[in-house]
Amino acid sequence: MKSDQKNTVQLPAGISDGQLIRAPGAGNFIQYHPGFGDIFSDVILHISVDKVANMTLEGTNVISNIEVSLLEALKGIKKKVKTIKGDMTLRIRPKSKHGDKLSISGYGVPPNGAHIFNVQINYPEDVDTLVEFLESTSIYSLPPQRL
């Protein structure tokens, strides 16, 4: 292949870092063959895939974590998230729990992949005031515990 020659190679969806792709006839001139014309060798391409922060690929699904505060998890919130198709707003329902999964079909590896978001709740550092408030309300009253 000449160094100034450009070729387009179709990469399969979901290709992994380190995989090899064969580009038939995109290499060096081998010989002229009457009836077939010029014959060129194949080129083997070593694929290097850049990592994207907070996105991993598991099978055909893209996996991300989405962090929310305890208050956001209790009240529900709309959060802006990054996907392989660009930014979008994701609705996290009220009373979401740590480890809940939100799935967006069609945002993973075609044809059936999804983008799955794992909800991770960030609990406050100082929960003493929150615990005192909850204990003071009758609905959350707990019997005394022995330590």
PDB file of C-alpha atoms in Angstrom:
ATOM      1  CA  MET A   1       0.000   0.000   0.000  1.00  0.00           C
ATOM      2  CA  LYS A   2       1.326   3.442  -0.823  1.00  0.00           C
ATOM      3  CA  SER A   3       1.759   5.622   2.222  1.00  0.00           C
ATOM      4  CA  ASP A   4      -0.498   8.321   0.770  1.00  0.00           C
ATOM      5  CA  GLN A   5      -3.253   5.889  -0.219  1.00  0.00           C
ATOM      6  CA  LYS A   6      -6.442   5.980   1.867  1.00  0.00           C
ATOM      7  CA  ASN A   7      -8.713   2.998   2.398  1.00  0.00           C
ATOM      8  CA  THR A   8     -11.943   2.686   4.316  1.00  0.00           C
ATOM      9  CA  VAL A   9     -12.398  -0.381   6.486  1.00  0.00           C
ATOM     10  CA  GLN A  10     -15.777  -1.277   8.003  1.00  0.00           C
ATOM     11  CA  LEU A  11     -15.296  -2.229  11.662  1.00  0.00           C
ATOM     12  CA  PRO A  12     -17.864  -4.536  13.244  1.00  0.00           C
ATOM     13  CA  ALA A  13     -19.910  -3.120  16.129  1.00  0.00           C
ATOM     14  CA  GLY A  14     -18.534  -4.135  19.515  1.00  0.00           C
ATOM     15  CA  ILE A  15     -14.967  -4.748  18.324  1.00  0.00           C
ATOM     16  CA  SER A  16     -12.561  -5.157  21.234  1.00  0.00           C
ATOM     17  CA  ASP A  17      -9.146  -3.717  21.923  1.00  0.00           C
ATOM     18  CA  GLY A  18      -6.423  -5.950  20.485  1.00  0.00           C
ATOM     19  CA  GLN A  19      -8.567  -7.682  17.847  1.00  0.00           C
ATOM     20  CA  LEU A  20      -7.244  -8.114  14.313  1.00  0.00           C
ATOM     21  CA  ILE A  21      -9.119  -7.150  11.132  1.00  0.00           C
ATOM     22  CA  ARG A  22      -8.175  -8.251   7.618  1.00  0.00           C
ATOM     23  CA  ALA A  23      -8.470  -5.662   4.822  1.00  0.00           C
ATOM     24  CA  PRO A  24      -8.395  -7.778   1.638  1.00  0.00           C
ATOM     25  CA  GLY A  25      -6.438  -6.335  -1.274  1.00  0.00           C
ATOM     26  CA  ALA A  26      -5.389  -3.200   0.588  1.00  0.00           C
ATOM     27  CA  GLY A  27      -1.684  -4.071   0.851  1.00  0.00           C
ATOM     28  CA  ASN A  28       1.344  -4.123  -1.419  1.00  0.00           C
ATOM     29  CA  PHE A  29       1.306  -4.852  -5.136  1.00  0.00           C
ATOM     30  CA  ILE A  30       2.037  -8.550  -5.745  1.00  0.00           C
ATOM     31  CA  GLN A  31       1.719  -9.025  -9.485  1.00  0.00           C
ATOM     32  CA  TYR A  32      -0.278  -8.299 -12.583  1.00  0.00           C
ATOM     33  CA  HIS A  33      -2.559 -11.131 -13.674  1.00  0.00           C
ATOM     34  CA  PRO A  34      -4.066 -11.097 -17.163  1.00  0.00           C
ATOM     35  CA  GLY A  35      -7.831 -11.059 -16.861  1.00  0.00           C
ATOM     36  CA  PHE A  36      -7.761 -10.045 -13.149  1.00  0.00           C
ATOM     37  CA  GLY A  37      -5.503  -6.997 -13.292  1.00  0.00           C
ATOM     38  CA  ASP A  38      -3.259  -5.919 -10.448  1.00  0.00           C
ATOM     39  CA  ILE A  39      -3.210  -8.191  -7.393  1.00  0.00           C
ATOM     40  CA  PHE A  40      -2.490  -6.733  -3.963  1.00  0.00           C
ATOM     41  CA  SER A  41      -1.771  -8.406  -0.638  1.00  0.00           C
ATOM     42  CA  ASP A  42      -4.080  -8.157   2.359  1.00  0.00           C
ATOM     43  CA  VAL A  43      -3.432  -5.831   5.280  1.00  0.00           C
ATOM     44  CA  ILE A  44      -3.921  -6.987   8.860  1.00  0.00           C
ATOM     45  CA  LEU A  45      -5.001  -4.177  11.180  1.00  0.00           C
ATOM     46  CA  HIS A  46      -4.400  -4.354  14.915  1.00  0.00           C
ATOM     47  CA  ILE A  47      -7.311  -2.540  16.572  1.00  0.00           C
ATOM     48  CA  SER A  48      -6.760  -0.176  19.488  1.00  0.00           C
ATOM     49  CA  VAL A  49      -9.969   0.989  21.184  1.00  0.00           C
ATOM     50  CA  ASP A  50      -9.835   4.075  23.394  1.00  0.00           C
ATOM     51  CA  LYS A  51     -11.402   3.709  26.813  1.00  0.00           C
ATOM     52  CA  VAL A  52     -14.282   6.020  27.695  1.00  0.00           C
ATOM     53  CA  ALA A  53     -14.585   7.162  31.296  1.00  0.00           C
ATOM     54  CA  ASN A  54     -17.394   5.405  33.190  1.00  0.00           C
ATOM     55  CA  MET A  55     -18.308   3.107  30.279  1.00  0.00           C
ATOM     56  CA  THR A  56     -17.420  -0.560  29.926  1.00  0.00           C
ATOM     57  CA  LEU A  57     -18.620  -3.181  27.492  1.00  0.00           C
ATOM     58  CA  GLU A  58     -20.095  -6.454  28.780  1.00  0.00           C
ATOM     59  CA  GLY A  59     -21.213  -8.586  25.866  1.00  0.00           C
ATOM     60  CA  THR A  60     -23.456  -6.309  23.814  1.00  0.00           C
ATOM     61  CA  ASN A  61     -24.303  -3.980  26.708  1.00  0.00           C
ATOM     62  CA  VAL A  62     -22.588  -0.752  27.699  1.00  0.00           C
ATOM     63  CA  ILE A  63     -22.377  -0.453  31.487  1.00  0.00           C
ATOM     64  CA  SER A  64     -22.102   2.833  33.425  1.00  0.00           C
ATOM     65  CA  ASN A  65     -22.538   3.941  37.016  1.00  0.00           C
ATOM     66  CA  ILE A  66     -24.700   6.918  37.915  1.00  0.00           C
ATOM     67  CA  GLU A  67     -24.159   8.534  41.301  1.00  0.00           C
ATOM     68  CA  VAL A  68     -26.970  10.252  43.179  1.00  0.00           C
ATOM     69  CA  SER A  69     -27.277  11.644  46.672  1.00  0.00           C
ATOM     70  CA  LEU A  70     -29.574  10.019  49.223  1.00  0.00           C
ATOM     71  CA  LEU A  71     -32.040  12.905  48.874  1.00  0.00           C
ATOM     72  CA  GLU A  72     -32.029  12.598  45.055  1.00  0.00           C
ATOM     73  CA  ALA A  73     -32.662   8.853  45.345  1.00  0.00           C
ATOM     74  CA  LEU A  74     -35.582   9.407  47.707  1.00  0.00           C
ATOM     75  CA  LYS A  75     -37.206  12.264  45.759  1.00  0.00           C
ATOM     76  CA  GLY A  76     -36.284  11.184  42.223  1.00  0.00           C
ATOM     77  CA  ILE A  77     -34.289  13.286  39.789  1.00  0.00           C
ATOM     78  CA  LYS A  78     -33.428  13.800  36.154  1.00  0.00           C
ATOM     79  CA  LYS A  79     -29.683  13.469  35.499  1.00  0.00           C
ATOM     80  CA  LYS A  80     -27.704  14.241  32.356  1.00  0.00           C
ATOM     81  CA  VAL A  81     -25.666  11.177  31.307  1.00  0.00           C
ATOM     82  CA  LYS A  82     -23.247  10.300  28.517  1.00  0.00           C
ATOM     83  CA  THR A  83     -24.085   7.489  26.097  1.00  0.00           C
ATOM     84  CA  ILE A  84     -22.400   6.188  22.955  1.00  0.00           C
ATOM     85  CA  LYS A  85     -24.958   8.230  20.997  1.00  0.00           C
ATOM     86  CA  GLY A  86     -24.349  11.461  22.918  1.00  0.00           C
ATOM     87  CA  ASP A  87     -25.738  13.112  26.034  1.00  0.00           C
ATOM     88  CA  MET A  88     -29.263  12.415  27.235  1.00  0.00           C
ATOM     89  CA  THR A  89     -31.386  12.971  30.332  1.00  0.00           C
ATOM     90  CA  LEU A  90     -32.124   9.925  32.469  1.00  0.00           C
ATOM     91  CA  ARG A  91     -35.051   9.864  34.904  1.00  0.00           C
ATOM     92  CA  ILE A  92     -34.316   8.247  38.235  1.00  0.00           C
ATOM     93  CA  ARG A  93     -37.580   7.353  39.960  1.00  0.00           C
ATOM     94  CA  PRO A  94     -38.375   8.328  43.544  1.00  0.00           C
ATOM     95  CA  LYS A  95     -37.389   5.759  46.195  1.00  0.00           C
ATOM     96  CA  SER A  96     -34.588   4.327  44.024  1.00  0.00           C
ATOM     97  CA  LYS A  97     -32.287   1.939  45.814  1.00  0.00           C
ATOM     98  CA  HIS A  98     -28.535   1.444  45.689  1.00  0.00           C
ATOM     99  CA  GLY A  99     -27.824  -1.115  42.959  1.00  0.00           C
ATOM    100  CA  ASP A 100     -30.990  -0.458  40.915  1.00  0.00           C
ATOM    101  CA  LYS A 101     -30.390  -0.812  37.190  1.00  0.00           C
ATOM    102  CA  LEU A 102     -31.802   1.433  34.468  1.00  0.00           C
ATOM    103  CA  SER A 103     -31.642   0.120  30.907  1.00  0.00           C
ATOM    104  CA  ILE A 104     -31.905   2.029  27.616  1.00  0.00           C
ATOM    105  CA  SER A 105     -32.415  -0.370  24.699  1.00  0.00           C
ATOM    106  CA  GLY A 106     -30.680   0.358  21.434  1.00  0.00           C
ATOM    107  CA  TYR A 107     -27.794   2.180  23.111  1.00  0.00           C
ATOM    108  CA  GLY A 108     -25.382  -0.769  23.184  1.00  0.00           C
ATOM    109  CA  VAL A 109     -23.849  -2.915  20.457  1.00  0.00           C
ATOM    110  CA  PRO A 110     -26.356  -3.407  17.591  1.00  0.00           C
ATOM    111  CA  PRO A 111     -28.701  -5.051  17.123  1.00  0.00           C
ATOM    112  CA  ASN A 112     -29.770  -5.933  20.688  1.00  0.00           C
ATOM    113  CA  GLY A 113     -27.414  -4.112  23.044  1.00  0.00           C
ATOM    114  CA  ALA A 114     -28.515  -1.699  25.753  1.00  0.00           C
ATOM    115  CA  HIS A 115     -26.866   0.932  27.935  1.00  0.00           C
ATOM    116  CA  ILE A 116     -27.313  -0.146  31.548  1.00  0.00           C
ATOM    117  CA  PHE A 117     -26.849   2.387  34.348  1.00  0.00           C
ATOM    118  CA  ASN A 118     -26.115   1.100  37.873  1.00  0.00           C
ATOM    119  CA  VAL A 119     -27.542   3.483  40.484  1.00  0.00           C
ATOM    120  CA  GLN A 120     -25.011   4.253  43.209  1.00  0.00           C
ATOM    121  CA  ILE A 121     -26.266   6.240  46.157  1.00  0.00           C
ATOM    122  CA  ASN A 122     -23.782   8.500  47.915  1.00  0.00           C
ATOM    123  CA  TYR A 123     -24.741   8.557  51.580  1.00  0.00           C
ATOM    124  CA  PRO A 124     -23.894  11.684  53.586  1.00  0.00           C
ATOM    125  CA  GLU A 125     -20.722  11.643  55.676  1.00  0.00           C
ATOM    126  CA  ASP A 126     -22.434  12.909  58.838  1.00  0.00           C
ATOM    127  CA  VAL A 127     -25.717  11.072  59.332  1.00  0.00           C
ATOM    128  CA  ASP A 128     -26.153  11.786  63.051  1.00  0.00           C
ATOM    129  CA  THR A 129     -28.684  14.607  62.513  1.00  0.00           C
ATOM    130  CA  LEU A 130     -30.608  12.525  59.981  1.00  0.00           C
ATOM    131  CA  VAL A 131     -30.685   9.522  62.317  1.00  0.00           C
ATOM    132  CA  GLU A 132     -31.859  11.706  65.240  1.00  0.00           C
ATOM    133  CA  PHE A 133     -34.640  13.165  63.090  1.00  0.00           C
ATOM    134  CA  LEU A 134     -35.786   9.742  61.889  1.00  0.00           C
ATOM    135  CA  GLU A 135     -35.710   8.342  65.425  1.00  0.00           C
ATOM    136  CA  SER A 136     -37.796  11.278  66.678  1.00  0.00           C
ATOM    137  CA  THR A 137     -40.633  10.539  64.279  1.00  0.00           C
ATOM    138  CA  SER A 138     -43.051   7.867  65.426  1.00  0.00           C
ATOM    139  CA  ILE A 139     -43.070   6.021  62.090  1.00  0.00           C
ATOM    140  CA  TYR A 140     -39.309   5.375  62.315  1.00  0.00           C
ATOM    141  CA  SER A 141     -39.027   4.805  66.060  1.00  0.00           C
ATOM    142  CA  LEU A 142     -36.916   1.812  66.901  1.00  0.00           C
ATOM    143  CA  PRO A 143     -36.867  -0.026  70.205  1.00  0.00           C
ATOM    144  CA  PRO A 144     -33.708   0.666  72.233  1.00  0.00           C
ATOM    145  CA  GLN A 145     -30.799  -1.575  71.310  1.00  0.00           C
ATOM    146  CA  ARG A 146     -28.146  -2.985  73.572  1.00  0.00           C
ATOM    147  CA  LEU A 147     -24.608  -2.668  72.312  1.00  0.00           C
TER     148      LEU A 147
END
